[in-house]
Coordinates of C-alpha atoms and ligand atoms in Angstrom, one line a residue:
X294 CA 0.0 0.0 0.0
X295 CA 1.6 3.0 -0.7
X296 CA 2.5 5.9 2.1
X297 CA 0.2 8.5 0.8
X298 CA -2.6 9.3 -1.1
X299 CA -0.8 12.1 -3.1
X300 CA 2.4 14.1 -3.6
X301 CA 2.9 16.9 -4.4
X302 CA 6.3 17.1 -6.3
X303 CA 9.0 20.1 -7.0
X304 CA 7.0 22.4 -6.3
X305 CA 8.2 26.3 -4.6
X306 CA 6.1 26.1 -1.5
X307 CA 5.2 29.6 -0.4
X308 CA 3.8 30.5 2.7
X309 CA 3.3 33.5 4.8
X310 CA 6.5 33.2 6.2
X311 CA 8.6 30.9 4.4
X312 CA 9.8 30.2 0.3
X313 CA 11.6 26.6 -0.6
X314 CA 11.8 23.9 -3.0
X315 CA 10.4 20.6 -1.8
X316 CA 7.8 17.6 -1.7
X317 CA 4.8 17.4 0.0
X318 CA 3.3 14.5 1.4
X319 CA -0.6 14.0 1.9
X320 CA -2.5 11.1 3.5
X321 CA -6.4 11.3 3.9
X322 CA -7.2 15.1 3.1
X323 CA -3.9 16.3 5.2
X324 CA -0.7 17.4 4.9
X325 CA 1.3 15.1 6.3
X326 CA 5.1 15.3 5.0
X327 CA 7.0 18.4 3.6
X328 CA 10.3 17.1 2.6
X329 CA 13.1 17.5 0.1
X330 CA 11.9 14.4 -1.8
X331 CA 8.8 12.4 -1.0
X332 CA 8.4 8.8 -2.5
X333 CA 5.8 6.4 -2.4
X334 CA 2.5 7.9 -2.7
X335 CA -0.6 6.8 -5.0
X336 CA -0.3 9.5 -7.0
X337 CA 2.6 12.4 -8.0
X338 CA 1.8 15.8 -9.1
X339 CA 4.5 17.6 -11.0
X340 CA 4.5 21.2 -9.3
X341 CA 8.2 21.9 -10.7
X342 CA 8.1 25.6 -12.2
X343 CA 4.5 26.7 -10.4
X344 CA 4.4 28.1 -7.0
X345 CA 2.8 26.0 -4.0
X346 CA 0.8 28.0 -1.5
X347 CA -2.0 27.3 0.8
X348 CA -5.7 27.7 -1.2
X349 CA -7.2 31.3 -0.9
X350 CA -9.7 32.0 2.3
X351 CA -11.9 34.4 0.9
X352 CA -13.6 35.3 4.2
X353 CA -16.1 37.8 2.6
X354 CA -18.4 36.9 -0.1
X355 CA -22.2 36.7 -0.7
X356 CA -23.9 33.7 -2.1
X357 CA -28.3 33.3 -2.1
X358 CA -28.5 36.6 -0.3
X359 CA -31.3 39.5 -0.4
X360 CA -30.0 42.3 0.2
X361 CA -28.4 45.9 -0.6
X362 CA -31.9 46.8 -2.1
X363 CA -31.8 44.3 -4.9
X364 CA -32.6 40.8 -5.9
X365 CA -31.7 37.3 -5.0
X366 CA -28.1 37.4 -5.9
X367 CA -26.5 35.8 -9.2
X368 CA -24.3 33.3 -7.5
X369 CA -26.0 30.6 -5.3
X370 CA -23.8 28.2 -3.7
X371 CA -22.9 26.1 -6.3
X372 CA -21.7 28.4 -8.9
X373 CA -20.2 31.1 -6.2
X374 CA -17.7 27.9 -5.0
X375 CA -17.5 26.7 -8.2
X376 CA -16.5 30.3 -9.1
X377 CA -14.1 30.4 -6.3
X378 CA -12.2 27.1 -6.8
X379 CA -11.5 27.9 -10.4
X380 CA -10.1 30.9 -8.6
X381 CA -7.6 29.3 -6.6
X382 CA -9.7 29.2 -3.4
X383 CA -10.7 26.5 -1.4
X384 CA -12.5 28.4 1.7
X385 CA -15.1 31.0 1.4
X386 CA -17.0 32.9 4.2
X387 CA -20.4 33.5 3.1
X388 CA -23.1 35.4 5.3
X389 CA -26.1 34.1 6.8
X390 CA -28.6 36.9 7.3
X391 CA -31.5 37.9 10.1
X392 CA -34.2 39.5 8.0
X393 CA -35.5 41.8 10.4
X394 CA -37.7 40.4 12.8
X395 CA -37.4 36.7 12.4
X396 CA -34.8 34.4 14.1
X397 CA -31.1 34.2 13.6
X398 CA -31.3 30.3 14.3
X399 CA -33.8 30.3 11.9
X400 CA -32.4 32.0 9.1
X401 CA -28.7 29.9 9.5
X402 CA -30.8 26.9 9.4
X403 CA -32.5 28.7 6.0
X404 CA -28.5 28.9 4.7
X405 CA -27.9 26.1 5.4
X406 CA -30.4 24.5 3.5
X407 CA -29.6 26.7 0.4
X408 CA -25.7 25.3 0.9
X409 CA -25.8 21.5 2.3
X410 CA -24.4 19.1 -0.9
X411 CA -24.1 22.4 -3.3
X412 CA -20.7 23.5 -2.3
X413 CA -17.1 22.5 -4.3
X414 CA -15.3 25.0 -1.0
X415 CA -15.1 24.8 2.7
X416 CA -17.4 27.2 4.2
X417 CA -18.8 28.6 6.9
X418 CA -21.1 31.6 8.0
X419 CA -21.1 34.8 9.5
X420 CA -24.0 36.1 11.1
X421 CA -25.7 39.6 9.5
X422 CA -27.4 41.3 12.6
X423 CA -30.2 43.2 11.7
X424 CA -32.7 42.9 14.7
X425 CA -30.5 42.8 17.7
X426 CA -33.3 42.0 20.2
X427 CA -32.7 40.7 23.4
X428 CA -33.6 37.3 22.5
X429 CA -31.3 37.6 20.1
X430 CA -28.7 39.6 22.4
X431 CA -29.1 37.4 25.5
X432 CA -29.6 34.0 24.1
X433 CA -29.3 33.4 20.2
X434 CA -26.0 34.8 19.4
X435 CA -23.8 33.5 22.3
X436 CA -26.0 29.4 21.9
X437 CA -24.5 30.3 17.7
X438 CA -20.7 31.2 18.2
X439 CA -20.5 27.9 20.3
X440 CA -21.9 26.0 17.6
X441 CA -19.1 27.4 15.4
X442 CA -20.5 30.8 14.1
X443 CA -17.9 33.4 15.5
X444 CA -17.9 36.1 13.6
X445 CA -21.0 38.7 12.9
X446 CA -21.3 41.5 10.8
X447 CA -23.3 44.8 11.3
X448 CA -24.3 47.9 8.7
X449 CA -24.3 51.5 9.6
X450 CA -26.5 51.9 6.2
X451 CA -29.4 50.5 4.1
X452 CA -32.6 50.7 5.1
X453 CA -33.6 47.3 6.1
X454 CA -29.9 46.6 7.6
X455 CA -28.6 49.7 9.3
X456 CA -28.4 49.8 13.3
X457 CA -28.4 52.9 15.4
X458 CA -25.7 53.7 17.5
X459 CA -27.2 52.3 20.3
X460 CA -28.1 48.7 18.6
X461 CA -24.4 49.2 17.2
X462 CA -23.2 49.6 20.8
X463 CA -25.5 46.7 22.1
X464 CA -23.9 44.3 19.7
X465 CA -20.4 45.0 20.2
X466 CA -21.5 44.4 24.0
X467 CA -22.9 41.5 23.3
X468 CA -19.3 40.3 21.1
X469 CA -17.3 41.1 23.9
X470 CA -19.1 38.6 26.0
X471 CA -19.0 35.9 24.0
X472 CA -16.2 36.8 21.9
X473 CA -17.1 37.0 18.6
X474 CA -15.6 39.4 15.8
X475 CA -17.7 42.1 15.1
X476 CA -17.4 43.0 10.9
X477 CA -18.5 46.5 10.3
X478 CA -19.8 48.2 6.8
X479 CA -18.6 52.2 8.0
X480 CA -21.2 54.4 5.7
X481 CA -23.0 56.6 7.2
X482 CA -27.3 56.2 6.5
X483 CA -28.2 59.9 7.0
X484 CA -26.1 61.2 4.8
X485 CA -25.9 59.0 2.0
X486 CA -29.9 59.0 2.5
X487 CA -29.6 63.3 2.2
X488 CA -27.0 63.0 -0.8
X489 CA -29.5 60.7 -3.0
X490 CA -32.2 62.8 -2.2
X491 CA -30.6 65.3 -3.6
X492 CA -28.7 64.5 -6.5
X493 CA -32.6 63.2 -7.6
X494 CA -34.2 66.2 -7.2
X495 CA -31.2 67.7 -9.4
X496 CA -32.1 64.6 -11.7
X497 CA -28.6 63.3 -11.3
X498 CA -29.7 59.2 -11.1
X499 CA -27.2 58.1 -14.1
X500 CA -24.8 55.1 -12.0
X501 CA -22.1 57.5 -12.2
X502 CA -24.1 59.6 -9.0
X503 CA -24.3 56.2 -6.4
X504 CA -20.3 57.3 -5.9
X505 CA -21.1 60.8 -5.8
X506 CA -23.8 59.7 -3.4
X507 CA -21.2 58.3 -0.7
X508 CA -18.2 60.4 -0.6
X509 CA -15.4 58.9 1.4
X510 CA -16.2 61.6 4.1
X511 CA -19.2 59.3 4.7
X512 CA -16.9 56.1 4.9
X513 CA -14.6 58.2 7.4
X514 CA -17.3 59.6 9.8
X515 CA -18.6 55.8 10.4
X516 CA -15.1 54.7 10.4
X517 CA -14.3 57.1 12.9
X518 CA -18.0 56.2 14.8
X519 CA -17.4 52.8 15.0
X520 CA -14.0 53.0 16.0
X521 CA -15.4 54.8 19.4
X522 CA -17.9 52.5 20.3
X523 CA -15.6 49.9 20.1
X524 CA -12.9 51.7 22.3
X525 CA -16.3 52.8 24.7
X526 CA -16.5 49.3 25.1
X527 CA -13.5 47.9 24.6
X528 CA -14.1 45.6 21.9
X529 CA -12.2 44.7 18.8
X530 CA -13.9 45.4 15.3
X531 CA -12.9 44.7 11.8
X532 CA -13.8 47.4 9.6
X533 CA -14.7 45.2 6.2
X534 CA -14.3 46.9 2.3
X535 CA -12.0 50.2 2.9
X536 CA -11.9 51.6 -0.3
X537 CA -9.6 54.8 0.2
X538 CA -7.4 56.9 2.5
X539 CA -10.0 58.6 5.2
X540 CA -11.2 55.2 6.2
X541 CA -7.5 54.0 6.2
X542 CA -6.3 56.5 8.2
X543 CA -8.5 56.0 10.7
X544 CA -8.0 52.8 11.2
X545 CA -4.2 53.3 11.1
X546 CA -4.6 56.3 13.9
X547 CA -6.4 53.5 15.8
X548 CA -3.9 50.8 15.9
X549 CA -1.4 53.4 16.6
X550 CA -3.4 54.0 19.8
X551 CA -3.3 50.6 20.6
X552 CA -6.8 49.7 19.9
X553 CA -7.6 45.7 18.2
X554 CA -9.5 47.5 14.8
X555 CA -8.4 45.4 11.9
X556 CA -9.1 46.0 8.2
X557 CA -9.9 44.4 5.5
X558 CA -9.8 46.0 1.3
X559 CA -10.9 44.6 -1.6
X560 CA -9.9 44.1 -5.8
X561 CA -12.4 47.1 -6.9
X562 CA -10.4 49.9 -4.9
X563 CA -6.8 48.6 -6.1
X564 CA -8.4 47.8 -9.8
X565 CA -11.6 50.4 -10.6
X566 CA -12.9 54.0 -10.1
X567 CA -15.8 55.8 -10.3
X568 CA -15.1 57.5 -13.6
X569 CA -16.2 53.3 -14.7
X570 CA -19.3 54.1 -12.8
X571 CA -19.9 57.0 -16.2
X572 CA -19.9 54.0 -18.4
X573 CA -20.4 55.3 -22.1
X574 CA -21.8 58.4 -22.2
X575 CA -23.1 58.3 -18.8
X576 CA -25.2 55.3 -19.9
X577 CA -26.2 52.1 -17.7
X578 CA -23.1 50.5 -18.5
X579 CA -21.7 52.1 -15.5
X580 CA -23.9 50.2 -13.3
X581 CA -21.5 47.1 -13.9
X582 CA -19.2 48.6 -11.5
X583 CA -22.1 49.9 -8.7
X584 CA -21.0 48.8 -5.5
X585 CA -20.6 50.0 -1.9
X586 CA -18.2 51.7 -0.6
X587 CA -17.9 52.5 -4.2
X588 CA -14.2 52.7 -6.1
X589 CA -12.7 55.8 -5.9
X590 CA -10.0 57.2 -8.1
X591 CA -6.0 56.1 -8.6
X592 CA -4.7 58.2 -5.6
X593 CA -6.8 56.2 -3.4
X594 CA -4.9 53.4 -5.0
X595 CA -1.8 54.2 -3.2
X596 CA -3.6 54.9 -0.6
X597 CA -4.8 51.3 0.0
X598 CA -1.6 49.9 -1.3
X599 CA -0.1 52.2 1.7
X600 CA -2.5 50.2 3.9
X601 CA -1.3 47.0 2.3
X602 CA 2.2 47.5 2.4
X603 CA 2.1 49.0 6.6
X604 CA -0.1 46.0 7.7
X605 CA -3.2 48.5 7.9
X606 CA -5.2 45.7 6.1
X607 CA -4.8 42.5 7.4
X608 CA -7.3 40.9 4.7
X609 CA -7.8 41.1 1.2
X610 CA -11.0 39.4 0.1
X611 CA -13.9 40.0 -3.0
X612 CA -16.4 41.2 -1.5
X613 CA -18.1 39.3 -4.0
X614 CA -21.7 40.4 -4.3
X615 CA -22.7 38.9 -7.8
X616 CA -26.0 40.6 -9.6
X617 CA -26.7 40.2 -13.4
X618 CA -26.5 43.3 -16.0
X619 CA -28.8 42.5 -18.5
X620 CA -32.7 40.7 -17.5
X621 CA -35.6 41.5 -15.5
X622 CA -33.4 41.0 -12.6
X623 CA -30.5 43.1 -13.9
X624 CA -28.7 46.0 -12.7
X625 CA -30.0 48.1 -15.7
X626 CA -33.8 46.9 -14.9
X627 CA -36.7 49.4 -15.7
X628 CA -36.4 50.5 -11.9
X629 CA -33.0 50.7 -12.3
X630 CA -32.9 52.8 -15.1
X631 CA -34.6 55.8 -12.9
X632 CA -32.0 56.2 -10.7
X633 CA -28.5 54.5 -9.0
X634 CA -30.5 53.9 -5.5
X635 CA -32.2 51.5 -7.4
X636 CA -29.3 49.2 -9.1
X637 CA -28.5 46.1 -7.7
X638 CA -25.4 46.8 -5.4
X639 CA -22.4 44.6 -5.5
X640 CA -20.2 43.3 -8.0
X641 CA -18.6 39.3 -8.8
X642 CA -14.8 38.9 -8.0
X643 CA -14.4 35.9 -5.7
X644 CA -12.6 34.4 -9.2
X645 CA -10.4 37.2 -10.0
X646 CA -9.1 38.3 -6.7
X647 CA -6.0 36.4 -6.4
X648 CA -5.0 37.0 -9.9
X649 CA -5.4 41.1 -9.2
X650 CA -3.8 40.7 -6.0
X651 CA -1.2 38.6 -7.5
X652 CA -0.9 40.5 -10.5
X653 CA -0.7 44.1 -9.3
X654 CA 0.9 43.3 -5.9
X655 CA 4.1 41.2 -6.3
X656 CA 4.3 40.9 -10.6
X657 CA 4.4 44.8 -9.9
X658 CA 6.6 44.8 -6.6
X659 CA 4.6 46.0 -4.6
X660 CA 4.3 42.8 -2.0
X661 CA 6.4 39.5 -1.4
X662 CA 5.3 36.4 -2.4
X663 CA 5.0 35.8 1.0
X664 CA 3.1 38.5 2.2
X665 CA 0.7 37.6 -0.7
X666 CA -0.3 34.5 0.7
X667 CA -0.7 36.5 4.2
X668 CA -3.3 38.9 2.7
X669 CA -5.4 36.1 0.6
X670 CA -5.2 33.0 3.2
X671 CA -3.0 32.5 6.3
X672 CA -4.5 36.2 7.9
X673 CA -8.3 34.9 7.1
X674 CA -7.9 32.0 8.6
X675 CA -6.5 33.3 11.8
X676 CA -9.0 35.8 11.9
X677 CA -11.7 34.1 12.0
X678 CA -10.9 30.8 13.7
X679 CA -9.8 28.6 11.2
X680 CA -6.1 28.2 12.1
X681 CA -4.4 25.8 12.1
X682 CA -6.3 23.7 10.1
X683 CA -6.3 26.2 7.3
X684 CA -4.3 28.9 6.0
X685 CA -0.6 27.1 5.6
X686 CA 1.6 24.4 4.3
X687 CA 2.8 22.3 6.9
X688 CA 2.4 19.0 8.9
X689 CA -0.8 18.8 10.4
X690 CA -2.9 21.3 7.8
X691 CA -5.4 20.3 5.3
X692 CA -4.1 19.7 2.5
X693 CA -5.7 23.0 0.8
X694 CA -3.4 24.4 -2.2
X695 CA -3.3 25.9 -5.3
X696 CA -1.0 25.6 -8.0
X697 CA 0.2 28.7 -9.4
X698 CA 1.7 29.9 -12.3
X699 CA 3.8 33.6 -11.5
X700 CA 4.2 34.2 -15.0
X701 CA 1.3 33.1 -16.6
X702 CA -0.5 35.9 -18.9
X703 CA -4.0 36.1 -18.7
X704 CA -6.4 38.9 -19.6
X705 CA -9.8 38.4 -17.6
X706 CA -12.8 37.8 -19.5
X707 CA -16.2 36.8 -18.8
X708 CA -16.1 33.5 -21.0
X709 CA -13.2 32.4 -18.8
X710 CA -15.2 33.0 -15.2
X711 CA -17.5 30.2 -13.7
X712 CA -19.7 32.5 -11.8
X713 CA -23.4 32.7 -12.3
X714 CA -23.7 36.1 -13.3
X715 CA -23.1 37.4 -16.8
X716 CA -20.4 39.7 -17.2
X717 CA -17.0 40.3 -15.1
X718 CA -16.2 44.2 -13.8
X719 CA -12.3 42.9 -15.0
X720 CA -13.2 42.7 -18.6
X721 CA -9.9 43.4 -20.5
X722 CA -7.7 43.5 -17.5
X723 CA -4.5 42.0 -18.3
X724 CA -2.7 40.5 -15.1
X725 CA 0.1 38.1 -14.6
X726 CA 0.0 35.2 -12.5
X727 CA -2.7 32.6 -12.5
X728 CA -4.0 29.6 -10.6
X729 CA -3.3 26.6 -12.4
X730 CA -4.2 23.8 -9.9
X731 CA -6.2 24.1 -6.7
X732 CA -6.8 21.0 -4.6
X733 CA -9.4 20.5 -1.6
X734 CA -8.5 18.3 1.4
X735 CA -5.7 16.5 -1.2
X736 CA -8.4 16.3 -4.0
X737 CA -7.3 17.9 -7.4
X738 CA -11.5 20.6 -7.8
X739 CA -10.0 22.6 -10.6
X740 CA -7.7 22.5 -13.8
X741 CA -6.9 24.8 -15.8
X742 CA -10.5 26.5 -15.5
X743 CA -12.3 22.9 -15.7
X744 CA -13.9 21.8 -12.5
X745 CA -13.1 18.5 -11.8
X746 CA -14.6 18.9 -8.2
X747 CA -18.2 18.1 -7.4
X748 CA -21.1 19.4 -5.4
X749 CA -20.8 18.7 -2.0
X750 CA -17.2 18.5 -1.9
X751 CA -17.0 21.0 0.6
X752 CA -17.4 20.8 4.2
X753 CA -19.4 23.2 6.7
X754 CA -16.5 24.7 9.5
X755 CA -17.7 25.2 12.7
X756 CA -15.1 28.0 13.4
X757 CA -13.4 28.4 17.0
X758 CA -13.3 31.8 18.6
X759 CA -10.4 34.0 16.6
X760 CA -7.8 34.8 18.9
X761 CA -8.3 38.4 17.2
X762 CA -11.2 39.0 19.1
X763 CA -10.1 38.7 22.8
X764 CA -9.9 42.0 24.6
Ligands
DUC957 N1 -21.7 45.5 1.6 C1 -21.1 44.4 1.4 O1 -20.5 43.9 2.3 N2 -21.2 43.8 0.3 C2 -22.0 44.3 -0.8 C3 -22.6 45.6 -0.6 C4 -22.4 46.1 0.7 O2 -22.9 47.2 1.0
ZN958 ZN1 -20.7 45.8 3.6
ZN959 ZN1 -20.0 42.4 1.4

């Protein structure tokens, strides 16, 4: 019989910390050798000129959600991992979300249901707070982050999401206790609410207006908001989808106080701006790239590679928040049409994020290799509880990798994604680096862009308590 299942041959393993040539070993779904040379194992894969790192944790993405004012999203479960895989991840972190006035239990049961046999990643849930009552305070949410659910995340806008600043407060109360890590979308709802209003009355509704609609001011006040309560109560907060320098900063004056906020940034504000928001002619072709906190311009670029580069940002995930363009469902809908407060808000990248990362961060020389696999696994999965099962390339991890190519040329187009949705916000971008390989628990889920992977591959995590969100 032979020692292992698979090995993994002559590959440069790369991991947060560490580059070197070498073997790996796997036996039932785990890493269980890393070696100069491994024999004996059921099957070799020749890794020799590709780059072995642990499988992207995309710990933000949205799959079978309503929300952000539109539809049913584009991605359900199956195509958003399948999406992801092809991507080089093998661990996404979708949400599971309270409608208002119903039960959390009940609605991560509802997820659950949508996700159970569909999924070709490891997953788990975070838990949207939109009703924080004191059922829900006192007995729901700590009963959920024993059962694995350790993370919840909570909007200062959008009409059927957005807490006051006392539910905000109760909730990060209510995380201290039971130590969960509290996500927060920083944009403030009065005065996007008073901007909308009146860029309509000035009929100013083309996409173009949704980022003239929420300024970065906005991002910086409920940055700077939520940053309080959480030093009020002494409770750490990640502050999810900076997209510029005010929200940066603030976070950055906060760490240099001392304070446990963390960041996270995203593909659109390294990759887009609003002028693609104008679209031709200020047509609804700019609605492709309608999301929140929208993309701002190139200076806020350097700003977030700033945040990148000084350990500001400790993740980089998608965001992905996949709506169609065209159809009755579509982000240039009749509704739509009228004005931005009515497109669909969110755009696909769970596929394209580690090539942009990849591409624009170390083919550029802007990051190490190293510090690459930091910002798109090993610093999600300590984060939110998943280390050291996940996240790195060692004895004892699952055996989550992706085979990459540094060199490989790629420009992204929509006929090479495998998301649900119908167009890609990266049309035309030319990057270099690409996943080649990606293999789940030792199982080879993706090739070249063909899934060989099926649904129900991946596993539900129950996720333990992140070690970032002890006071
Ligand atoms: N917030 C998200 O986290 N995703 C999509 C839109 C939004 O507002
Ligand atoms: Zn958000
Ligand atoms: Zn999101």
């Amino acid at each position: 019989m032979a020692d292992y299942d698979l090995a993994i041959r002559g590959g440069t393993i790369t991991t947060a910390s560490d580059t070197f040539r070498g073997d790996m070993g796997v036996r039932a779904g785990r890493i269980v050798a890393v070696a100069d040379r491994i024999e004996g194992a059921a099957r070799d894969i020749d890794a020799s000129g590709l780059r072995v790192m642990p499988g992207g944790i995309d710990s933000h993405v949205h799959l079978s959600q309503h929300a952000f004012g539109g539809p049913k999203m584009a991605d359900d479960f199956l195509t958003g991992t399948r999406s992801a895989i092809a991507g080089g991840n093998t661990t996404v972190l979708p949400f599971a979300l309270q409608p208002r006035g119903t039960s959390l239990r009940a609605s991560v049961m509802d997820y659950h249901k949508e996700a159970d046999g569909k999924c070709f990643a490891d997953y788990g849930f975070h838990l949207i707070i939109t009703d924080p009552s004191p059922s829900v305070l006192g007995q729901e949410l700590p009963a959920l982050v024993e059962d694995g659910y350790t993370s919840f995340k909570v909007f200062m806008t959008y009409d059927d999401l957005v807490l006051n600043d006392r539910q905000l407060l109760e909730v990060f109360e209510c995380a201290r206790g039971c130590r969960a890590l509290v996500m927060v979308h920083c944009e403030g709802y009065d005065a996007i609410r008073f901007m909308t209003e009146r860029l309509e009355r000035a009929d100013n509704t083309a996409p173009y207006y949704h980022a003239v609609s929420r300024p970065q001011i906005v991002e910086r006040e409920a940055a700077h908001r939520a940053i309080s309560h959480a030093e009020l109560l002494d409770v750490p907060i990640m502050i999810v989808h900076v997209s510029g320098r005010e929200a940066m900063e603030q976070i950055r004056w906060a760490q240099q106080r001392g304070l446990k906020v963390y960041g996270e940034t995203c593909p659109q504000y390294i990759a887009l701006t609003a002028d693609d928001l104008k679209g031709l002619n200020m047509d609804e072709s700019g609605s492709k790239y309608v999301c929140s906190p929208p993309p701002r311009d190139r200076a806020s670029w350097d700003a977030i590679w700033e945040g990148l580069t000084q350990g500001v940002f400790q993740t980089f995930s998608s965001d992905h928040c996949p709506f169609y363009f065209e159809g009755p469902l579509g982000k240039k809908n009749p509704k739509a049409r009228t004005s931005f407060r009515w497109v669909p808000n969110g755009i696909p990248g769970v596929e394209t994020r580690m090539p942009i990362l990849w591409s624009k961060g170390v083919a550029e020389g802007r990051i190490t290799a190293n510090e690459f696999v930091a910002l798109t696994s090993t610093n999600h999965a300590k984060m939110y509880g998943l280390y050291p099962n996940k996240g790195s390339i060692g004895v004892g991890f699952d055996a989550d990798l992706v085979l990459w190519d540094d060199n490989r040329k790629e420009t992204i187009r929509q006929e090479l994604m495998h998301h649900g949705t119908d167009y890609t916000p990266y049309e035309g971008l030319a990057v270099t680096g690409w996943p080649v390989m990606t293999i789940l628990r030792g199982k080879v889920v993706a090739e070249e862009g063909k899934i060989l992977g099926e649904p129900g591959d991946g596993a539900f995590l129950k996720r333990a308590i992140s070690p970032y969100a002890t006071t």
